[in-house]
Amino acid sequence: MKTKRLVLDTKKPLGNPSGLKMAEGVTLLLSIAVEYKVAPNLLSTGNYTALAYPFLVNIIPLGYPCWKWINLHIINYKIYKRLMETVKSFV
């Protein structure tokens, strides 16, 4: 049986954070722009559930960093803890 191998990239633990920040920023600005345009009309008609739809677009760029954190700190906690102890022993 193969053992899991977890590699900790200390320089970029979440992959490419600049790309994630850019994707999240673009979708956040887009959702705010859509809200700004449609919110007065939706509030006057009483359609409050439609106000949440543009913010649901932000689940995609926010999901990856959250999944990485859950994967490291909850699912592979024992491996991550041993790896962090090894890294701290070199410091």
N, CA, C and O atoms as a printed pandas DataFrame, in Angstrom:
     atom_number atom_name residue_name chain_id  residue_number  x_coord  y_coord  z_coord
0              1         N          MET        A               1    0.838   -1.175    0.000
1              2        CA          MET        A               1    0.000    0.000    0.000
2              3         C          MET        A               1    0.882    1.236    0.000
3              4         O          MET        A               1    1.832    1.327    0.779
4              5         N          LYS        A               2    0.574    2.184   -0.867
5              6        CA          LYS        A               2    1.365    3.407   -0.930
6              7         C          LYS        A               2    0.967    4.356    0.187
7              8         O          LYS        A               2   -0.207    4.459    0.541
8              9         N          THR        A               3    1.955    5.044    0.736
9             10        CA          THR        A               3    1.667    6.043    1.746
10            11         C          THR        A               3    1.469    7.386    1.064
11            12         O          THR        A               3    1.989    7.635   -0.024
12            13         N          LYS        A               4    0.714    8.238    1.721
13            14        CA          LYS        A               4    0.492    9.564    1.174
14            15         C          LYS        A               4    1.753   10.388    1.324
15            16         O          LYS        A               4    2.457   10.306    2.330
16            17         N          ARG        A               5    2.016   11.169    0.320
17            18        CA          ARG        A               5    3.178   12.041    0.369
18            19         C          ARG        A               5    2.683   13.478    0.287
19            20         O          ARG        A               5    2.057   13.872   -0.697
20            21         N          LEU        A               6    2.962   14.249    1.312
21            22        CA          LEU        A               6    2.525   15.634    1.377
22            23         C          LEU        A               6    3.759   16.514    1.339
23            24         O          LEU        A               6    4.656   16.373    2.170
24            25         N          VAL        A               7    3.803   17.403    0.395
25            26        CA          VAL        A               7    4.940   18.295    0.249
26            27         C          VAL        A               7    4.474   19.698    0.606
27            28         O          VAL        A               7    3.482   20.185    0.064
28            29         N          LEU        A               8    5.182   20.339    1.507
29            30        CA          LEU        A               8    4.842   21.691    1.916
30            31         C          LEU        A               8    5.725   22.677    1.173
31            32         O          LEU        A               8    6.943   22.690    1.347
32            33         N          ASP        A               9    5.109   23.491    0.357
33            34        CA          ASP        A               9    5.819   24.546   -0.347
34            35         C          ASP        A               9    5.772   25.777    0.546
35            36         O          ASP        A               9    4.741   26.444    0.626
36            37         N          THR        A              10    6.863   26.083    1.209
37            38        CA          THR        A              10    6.859   27.179    2.164
38            39         C          THR        A              10    6.799   28.541    1.492
39            40         O          THR        A              10    6.384   29.513    2.123
40            41         N          LYS        A              11    7.199   28.641    0.243
41            42        CA          LYS        A              11    7.144   29.926   -0.448
42            43         C          LYS        A              11    5.746   30.218   -0.977
43            44         O          LYS        A              11    5.293   31.361   -0.929
44            45         N          LYS        A              12    5.059   29.197   -1.479
45            46        CA          LYS        A              12    3.704   29.373   -2.012
46            47         C          LYS        A              12    2.821   28.222   -1.521
47            48         O          LYS        A              12    2.540   27.300   -2.287
48            49         N          PRO        A              13    2.375   28.258   -0.251
49            50        CA          PRO        A              13    1.605   27.128    0.268
50            51         C          PRO        A              13    0.231   26.962   -0.377
51            52         O          PRO        A              13   -0.339   25.873   -0.309
52            53         N          LEU        A              14   -0.314   27.998   -0.995
53            54        CA          LEU        A              14   -1.616   27.881   -1.636
54            55         C          LEU        A              14   -1.512   27.830   -3.147
55            56         O          LEU        A              14   -2.499   28.079   -3.840
56            57         N          GLY        A              15   -0.365   27.521   -3.661
57            58        CA          GLY        A              15   -0.201   27.486   -5.113
58            59         C          GLY        A              15    0.292   28.826   -5.615
59            60         O          GLY        A              15    1.346   29.298   -5.190
60            61         N          ASN        A              16   -0.444   29.436   -6.498
61            62        CA          ASN        A              16   -0.085   30.735   -7.034
62            63         C          ASN        A              16   -1.045   31.774   -6.471
63            64         O          ASN        A              16   -2.104   32.003   -7.056
64            65         N          PRO        A              17   -0.705   32.416   -5.340
65            66        CA          PRO        A              17   -1.660   33.319   -4.708
66            67         C          PRO        A              17   -1.963   34.563   -5.530
67            68         O          PRO        A              17   -3.053   35.120   -5.400
68            69         N          SER        A              18   -1.046   35.016   -6.368
69            70        CA          SER        A              18   -1.337   36.224   -7.141
70            71         C          SER        A              18   -2.436   35.946   -8.163
71            72         O          SER        A              18   -3.294   36.799   -8.389
72            73         N          GLY        A              19   -2.421   34.779   -8.776
73            74        CA          GLY        A              19   -3.478   34.428   -9.714
74            75         C          GLY        A              19   -4.822   34.270   -9.019
75            76         O          GLY        A              19   -5.857   34.666   -9.555
76            77         N          LEU        A              20   -4.803   33.688   -7.817
77            78        CA          LEU        A              20   -6.044   33.538   -7.060
78            79         C          LEU        A              20   -6.590   34.887   -6.632
79            80         O          LEU        A              20   -7.798   35.114   -6.681
80            81         N          LYS        A              21   -5.708   35.785   -6.213
81            82        CA          LYS        A              21   -6.150   37.112   -5.804
82            83         C          LYS        A              21   -6.745   37.871   -6.984
83            84         O          LYS        A              21   -7.746   38.571   -6.830
84            85         N          MET        A              22   -6.142   37.738   -8.154
85            86        CA          MET        A              22   -6.651   38.420   -9.328
86            87         C          MET        A              22   -8.022   37.869   -9.721
87            88         O          MET        A              22   -8.934   38.639  -10.021
88            89         N          ALA        A              23   -8.175   36.552   -9.721
89            90        CA          ALA        A              23   -9.466   35.955  -10.069
90            91         C          ALA        A              23  -10.545   36.344   -9.063
91            92         O          ALA        A              23  -11.680   36.636   -9.441
92            93         N          GLU        A              24  -10.190   36.345   -7.801
93            94        CA          GLU        A              24  -11.155   36.725   -6.779
94            95         C          GLU        A              24  -11.520   38.200   -6.891
95            96         O          GLU        A              24  -12.686   38.564   -6.739
96            97         N          GLY        A              25  -10.539   39.041   -7.152
97            98        CA          GLY        A              25  -10.800   40.476   -7.299
98            99         C          GLY        A              25  -11.695   40.790   -8.477
99           100         O          GLY        A              25  -12.596   41.622   -8.373
100          101         N          VAL        A              26  -11.452   40.131   -9.598
101          102        CA          VAL        A              26  -12.278   40.362  -10.788
102          103         C          VAL        A              26  -13.714   39.928  -10.540
103          104         O          VAL        A              26  -14.645   40.657  -10.882
104          105         N          THR        A              27  -13.908   38.760   -9.954
105          106        CA          THR        A              27  -15.274   38.296   -9.709
106          107         C          THR        A              27  -15.969   39.141   -8.648
107          108         O          THR        A              27  -17.180   39.351   -8.716
108          109         N          LEU        A              28  -15.209   39.625   -7.668
109          110        CA          LEU        A              28  -15.804   40.496   -6.657
110          111         C          LEU        A              28  -16.241   41.819   -7.272
111          112         O          LEU        A              28  -17.341   42.299   -6.994
112          113         N          LEU        A              29  -15.387   42.414   -8.108
113          114        CA          LEU        A              29  -15.765   43.664   -8.774
114          115         C          LEU        A              29  -16.948   43.458   -9.715
115          116         O          LEU        A              29  -17.838   44.305   -9.795
116          117         N          LEU        A              30  -16.956   42.346  -10.415
117          118        CA          LEU        A              30  -18.066   42.046  -11.314
118          119         C          LEU        A              30  -19.371   41.874  -10.545
119          120         O          LEU        A              30  -20.409   42.388  -10.964
120          121         N          SER        A              31  -19.326   41.161   -9.431
121          122        CA          SER        A              31  -20.552   40.965   -8.652
122          123         C          SER        A              31  -21.034   42.275   -8.033
123          124         O          SER        A              31  -22.240   42.501   -7.935
124          125         N          ILE        A              32  -20.110   43.139   -7.616
125          126        CA          ILE        A              32  -20.504   44.438   -7.065
126          127         C          ILE        A              32  -21.126   45.303   -8.153
127          128         O          ILE        A              32  -22.109   45.999   -7.901
128          129         N          ALA        A              33  -20.567   45.267   -9.362
129          130        CA          ALA        A              33  -21.127   46.049  -10.470
130          131         C          ALA        A              33  -22.531   45.571  -10.824
131          132         O          ALA        A              33  -23.420   46.385  -11.074
132          133         N          VAL        A              34  -22.732   44.259  -10.845
133          134        CA          VAL        A              34  -24.068   43.722  -11.144
134          135         C          VAL        A              34  -25.053   44.112  -10.046
135          136         O          VAL        A              34  -26.188   44.494  -10.330
136          137         N          GLU        A              35  -24.619   44.017   -8.805
137          138        CA          GLU        A              35  -25.486   44.409   -7.693
138          139         C          GLU        A              35  -25.861   45.883   -7.779
139          140         O          GLU        A              35  -27.008   46.253   -7.526
140          141         N          TYR        A              36  -24.898   46.721   -8.135
141          142        CA          TYR        A              36  -25.144   48.163   -8.213
142          143         C          TYR        A              36  -26.196   48.481   -9.280
143          144         O          TYR        A              36  -27.025   49.372   -9.096
144          145         N          LYS        A              37  -26.154   47.748  -10.389
145          146        CA          LYS        A              37  -27.095   47.995  -11.482
146          147         C          LYS        A              37  -28.486   47.433  -11.197
147          148         O          LYS        A              37  -29.489   48.085  -11.487
148          149         N          VAL        A              38  -28.553   46.237  -10.636
149          150        CA          VAL        A              38  -29.852   45.568  -10.512
150          151         C          VAL        A              38  -30.502   45.708   -9.138
151          152         O          VAL        A              38  -31.693   45.431   -9.003
152          153         N          ALA        A              39  -29.768   46.124   -8.130
153          154        CA          ALA        A              39  -30.317   46.174   -6.770
154          155         C          ALA        A              39  -31.519   47.111   -6.638
155          156         O          ALA        A              39  -32.510   46.716   -6.023
156          157         N          PRO        A              40  -31.486   48.329   -7.180
157          158        CA          PRO        A              40  -32.679   49.184   -7.017
158          159         C          PRO        A              40  -33.939   48.573   -7.630
159          160         O          PRO        A              40  -35.023   48.680   -7.056
160          161         N          ASN        A              41  -33.802   47.939   -8.785
161          162        CA          ASN        A              41  -34.960   47.326   -9.430
162          163         C          ASN        A              41  -35.460   46.129   -8.635
163          164         O          ASN        A              41  -36.667   45.950   -8.472
164          165         N          LEU        A              42  -34.537   45.308   -8.141
165          166        CA          LEU        A              42  -34.941   44.115   -7.394
166          167         C          LEU        A              42  -35.556   44.469   -6.048
167          168         O          LEU        A              42  -36.478   43.795   -5.588
168          169         N          LEU        A              43  -35.055   45.515   -5.419
169          170        CA          LEU        A              43  -35.622   45.925   -4.133
170          171         C          LEU        A              43  -37.014   46.491   -4.309
171          172         O          LEU        A              43  -37.880   46.276   -3.461
172          173         N          SER        A              44  -37.247   47.217   -5.401
173          174        CA          SER        A              44  -38.574   47.794   -5.610
174          175         C          SER        A              44  -39.610   46.721   -5.953
175          176         O          SER        A              44  -40.789   46.874   -5.635
176          177         N          THR        A              45  -39.176   45.641   -6.598
177          178        CA          THR        A              45  -40.124   44.573   -6.930
178          179         C          THR        A              45  -40.249   43.554   -5.813
179          180         O          THR        A              45  -41.171   42.739   -5.840
180          181         N          GLY        A              46  -39.362   43.568   -4.839
181          182        CA          GLY        A              46  -39.439   42.638   -3.718
182          183         C          GLY        A              46  -38.771   41.300   -3.979
183          184         O          GLY        A              46  -39.024   40.337   -3.256
184          185         N          ASN        A              47  -37.931   41.220   -4.989
185          186        CA          ASN        A              47  -37.234   39.979   -5.328
186          187         C          ASN        A              47  -35.890   39.957   -4.592
187          188         O          ASN        A              47  -34.850   40.278   -5.168
188          189         N          TYR        A              48  -35.927   39.578   -3.328
189          190        CA          TYR        A              48  -34.731   39.643   -2.490
190          191         C          TYR        A              48  -33.768   38.488   -2.727
191          192         O          TYR        A              48  -32.569   38.639   -2.496
192          193         N          THR        A              49  -34.254   37.353   -3.175
193          194        CA          THR        A              49  -33.370   36.201   -3.384
194          195         C          THR        A              49  -32.435   36.423   -4.575
195          196         O          THR        A              49  -31.333   35.874   -4.596
196          197         N          ALA        A              50  -32.847   37.204   -5.549
197          198        CA          ALA        A              50  -31.995   37.469   -6.717
198          199         C          ALA        A              50  -30.794   38.326   -6.352
199          200         O          ALA        A              50  -29.824   38.369   -7.110
200          201         N          LEU        A              51  -30.831   39.007   -5.217
201          202        CA          LEU        A              51  -29.687   39.815   -4.788
202          203         C          LEU        A              51  -28.502   38.941   -4.388
203          204         O          LEU        A              51  -27.362   39.406   -4.415
204          205         N          ALA        A              52  -28.747   37.703   -4.023
205          206        CA          ALA        A              52  -27.664   36.819   -3.577
206          207         C          ALA        A              52  -26.934   36.161   -4.733
207          208         O          ALA        A              52  -25.799   35.722   -4.549
208          209         N          TYR        A              53  -27.519   36.071   -5.900
209          210        CA          TYR        A              53  -26.917   35.347   -7.016
210          211         C          TYR        A              53  -25.557   35.900   -7.462
211          212         O          TYR        A              53  -24.650   35.099   -7.686
212          213         N          PRO        A              54  -25.359   37.215   -7.606
213          214        CA          PRO        A              54  -24.018   37.684   -8.008
214          215         C          PRO        A              54  -22.932   37.348   -6.996
215          216         O          PRO        A              54  -21.782   37.142   -7.384
216          217         N          PHE        A              55  -23.262   37.287   -5.716
217          218        CA          PHE        A              55  -22.255   36.947   -4.714
218          219         C          PHE        A              55  -21.915   35.468   -4.712
219          220         O          PHE        A              55  -20.861   35.083   -4.205
220          221         N          LEU        A              56  -22.783   34.629   -5.267
221          222        CA          LEU        A              56  -22.484   33.202   -5.364
222          223         C          LEU        A              56  -21.346   32.933   -6.343
223          224         O          LEU        A              56  -20.718   31.875   -6.284
224          225         N          VAL        A              57  -21.075   33.873   -7.238
225          226        CA          VAL        A              57  -19.972   33.726   -8.188
226          227         C          VAL        A              57  -18.635   33.683   -7.449
227          228         O          VAL        A              57  -17.675   33.098   -7.951
228          229         N          ASN        A              58  -18.560   34.288   -6.276
229          230        CA          ASN        A              58  -17.312   34.336   -5.514
230          231         C          ASN        A              58  -16.984   33.023   -4.817
231          232         O          ASN        A              58  -15.913   32.906   -4.223
232          233         N          ILE        A              59  -17.860   32.044   -4.868
233          234        CA          ILE        A              59  -17.583   30.750   -4.245
234          235         C          ILE        A              59  -16.443   30.046   -4.969
235          236         O          ILE        A              59  -15.632   29.376   -4.329
236          237         N          ILE        A              60  -16.366   30.184   -6.281
237          238        CA          ILE        A              60  -15.338   29.481   -7.054
238          239         C          ILE        A              60  -13.929   29.937   -6.676
239          240         O          ILE        A              60  -13.114   29.083   -6.330
240          241         N          PRO        A              61  -13.587   31.240   -6.720
241          242        CA          PRO        A              61  -12.212   31.610   -6.360
242          243         C          PRO        A              61  -11.916   31.471   -4.876
243          244         O          PRO        A              61  -10.755   31.311   -4.501
244          245         N          LEU        A              62  -12.920   31.528   -4.030
245          246        CA          LEU        A              62  -12.673   31.363   -2.597
246          247         C          LEU        A              62  -12.614   29.902   -2.189
247          248         O          LEU        A              62  -12.113   29.584   -1.111
248          249         N          GLY        A              63  -13.116   29.010   -3.030
249          250        CA          GLY        A              63  -13.160   27.597   -2.687
250          251         C          GLY        A              63  -11.804   26.935   -2.645
251          252         O          GLY        A              63  -11.566   26.086   -1.786
252          253         N          TYR        A              64  -10.902   27.296   -3.549
253          254        CA          TYR        A              64   -9.593   26.644   -3.609
254          255         C          TYR        A              64   -8.751   26.906   -2.362
255          256         O          TYR        A              64   -8.238   25.949   -1.781
256          257         N          PRO        A              65   -8.581   28.164   -1.920
257          258        CA          PRO        A              65   -7.802   28.352   -0.686
258          259         C          PRO        A              65   -8.442   27.694    0.529
259          260         O          PRO        A              65   -7.740   27.182    1.401
260          261         N          CYS        A              66   -9.760   27.705    0.588
261          262        CA          CYS        A              66  -10.440   27.054    1.708
262          263         C          CYS        A              66  -10.220   25.547    1.673
263          264         O          CYS        A              66   -9.995   24.929    2.714
264          265         N          TRP        A              67  -10.284   24.947    0.479
265          266        CA          TRP        A              67  -10.061   23.504    0.361
266          267         C          TRP        A              67   -8.629   23.151    0.730
267          268         O          TRP        A              67   -8.402   22.133    1.385
268          269         N          LYS        A              68   -7.644   23.973    0.324
269          270        CA          LYS        A              68   -6.255   23.702    0.691
270          271         C          LYS        A              68   -6.089   23.742    2.208
271          272         O          LYS        A              68   -5.398   22.894    2.775
272          273         N          TRP        A              69   -6.715   24.718    2.873
273          274        CA          TRP        A              69   -6.598   24.826    4.322
274          275         C          TRP        A              69   -7.249   23.618    4.987
275          276         O          TRP        A              69   -6.670   23.030    5.901
276          277         N          ILE        A              70   -8.437   23.245    4.544
277          278        CA          ILE        A              70   -9.128   22.088    5.124
278          279         C          ILE        A              70   -8.321   20.820    4.888
279          280         O          ILE        A              70   -8.214   19.980    5.781
280          281         N          ASN        A              71   -7.759   20.675    3.708
281          282        CA          ASN        A              71   -6.973   19.492    3.379
282          283         C          ASN        A              71   -5.743   19.376    4.273
283          284         O          ASN        A              71   -5.428   18.290    4.758
284          285         N          LEU        A              72   -5.046   20.492    4.492
285          286        CA          LEU        A              72   -3.835   20.451    5.315
286          287         C          LEU        A              72   -4.135   20.339    6.802
287          288         O          LEU        A              72   -3.499   19.548    7.499
288          289         N          HIS        A              73   -5.084   21.109    7.298
289          290        CA          HIS        A              73   -5.288   21.202    8.741
290          291         C          HIS        A              73   -6.289   20.207    9.310
291          292         O          HIS        A              73   -6.308   19.989   10.522
292          293         N          ILE        A              74   -7.113   19.603    8.480
293          294        CA          ILE        A              74   -8.106   18.674    9.008
294          295         C          ILE        A              74   -7.913   17.267    8.439
295          296         O          ILE        A              74   -7.774   16.306    9.196
296          297         N          ILE        A              75   -7.905   17.140    7.113
297          298        CA          ILE        A              75   -7.848   15.811    6.499
298          299         C          ILE        A              75   -6.473   15.173    6.687
299          300         O          ILE        A              75   -6.378   14.028    7.128
300          301         N          ASN        A              76   -5.413   15.900    6.357
301          302        CA          ASN        A              76   -4.052   15.362    6.481
302          303         C          ASN        A              76   -3.324   16.005    7.663
303          304         O          ASN        A              76   -2.162   16.393    7.548
304          305         N          TYR        A              77   -4.014   16.113    8.792
305          306        CA          TYR        A              77   -3.455   16.816    9.938
306          307         C          TYR        A              77   -2.186   16.163   10.475
307          308         O          TYR        A              77   -1.217   16.859   10.776
308          309         N          LYS        A              78   -2.179   14.845   10.598
309          310        CA          LYS        A              78   -1.014   14.161   11.168
310          311         C          LYS        A              78    0.222   14.334   10.287
311          312         O          LYS        A              78    1.325   14.568   10.782
312          313         N          ILE        A              79    0.021   14.215    8.974
313          314        CA          ILE        A              79    1.149   14.385    8.050
314          315         C          ILE        A              79    1.632   15.832    8.083
315          316         O          ILE        A              79    2.837   16.084    8.100
316          317         N          TYR        A              80    0.698   16.782    8.091
317          318        CA          TYR        A              80    1.043   18.200    8.118
318          319         C          TYR        A              80    1.779   18.556    9.410
319          320         O          TYR        A              80    2.731   19.335    9.391
320          321         N          LYS        A              81    1.337   17.987   10.522
321          322        CA          LYS        A              81    1.980   18.272   11.814
322          323         C          LYS        A              81    3.423   17.760   11.828
323          324         O          LYS        A              81    4.326   18.463   12.281
324          325         N          ARG        A              82    3.641   16.535   11.333
325          326        CA          ARG        A              82    5.006   15.999   11.270
326          327         C          ARG        A              82    5.886   16.833   10.346
327          328         O          ARG        A              82    7.055   17.087   10.639
328          329         N          LEU        A              83    5.308   17.249    9.238
329          330        CA          LEU        A              83    6.055   18.063    8.282
330          331         C          LEU        A              83    6.430   19.410    8.882
331          332         O          LEU        A              83    7.554   19.875    8.698
332          333         N          MET        A              84    5.504   20.043    9.598
333          334        CA          MET        A              84    5.790   21.332   10.231
334          335         C          MET        A              84    6.824   21.184   11.348
335          336         O          MET        A              84    7.646   22.080   11.543
336          337         N          GLU        A              85    6.799   20.079   12.079
337          338        CA          GLU        A              85    7.803   19.845   13.103
338          339         C          GLU        A              85    9.195   19.708   12.468
339          340         O          GLU        A              85   10.185   20.197   13.011
340          341         N          THR        A              86    9.250   19.045   11.327
341          342        CA          THR        A              86   10.521   18.904   10.615
342          343         C          THR        A              86   11.012   20.252   10.119
343          344         O          THR        A              86   12.199   20.558   10.232
344          345         N          VAL        A              87   10.116   21.059    9.573
345          346        CA          VAL        A              87   10.506   22.386    9.081
346          347         C          VAL        A              87   10.971   23.259   10.240
347          348         O          VAL        A              87   11.975   23.959   10.115
348          349         N          LYS        A              88   10.270   23.230   11.349
349          350        CA          LYS        A              88   10.654   24.048   12.504
350          351         C          LYS        A              88   11.953   23.583   13.141
351          352         O          LYS        A              88   12.650   24.381   13.768
352          353         N          SER        A              89   12.290   22.316   12.994
353          354        CA          SER        A              89   13.530   21.832   13.578
354          355         C          SER        A              89   14.762   22.378   12.829
355          356         O          SER        A              89   15.847   22.478   13.401
356          357         N          PHE        A              90   14.583   22.725   11.564
357          358        CA          PHE        A              90   15.685   23.289   10.793
358          359         C          PHE        A              90   15.880   24.782   11.059
359          360         O          PHE        A              90   16.937   25.331   10.749
360          361         N          VAL        A              91   14.896   25.426   11.616
361          362        CA          VAL        A              91   14.980   26.878   11.841
362          363         C          VAL        A              91   15.743   27.203   13.085
363          364         O          VAL        A              91   15.907   28.376   13.420
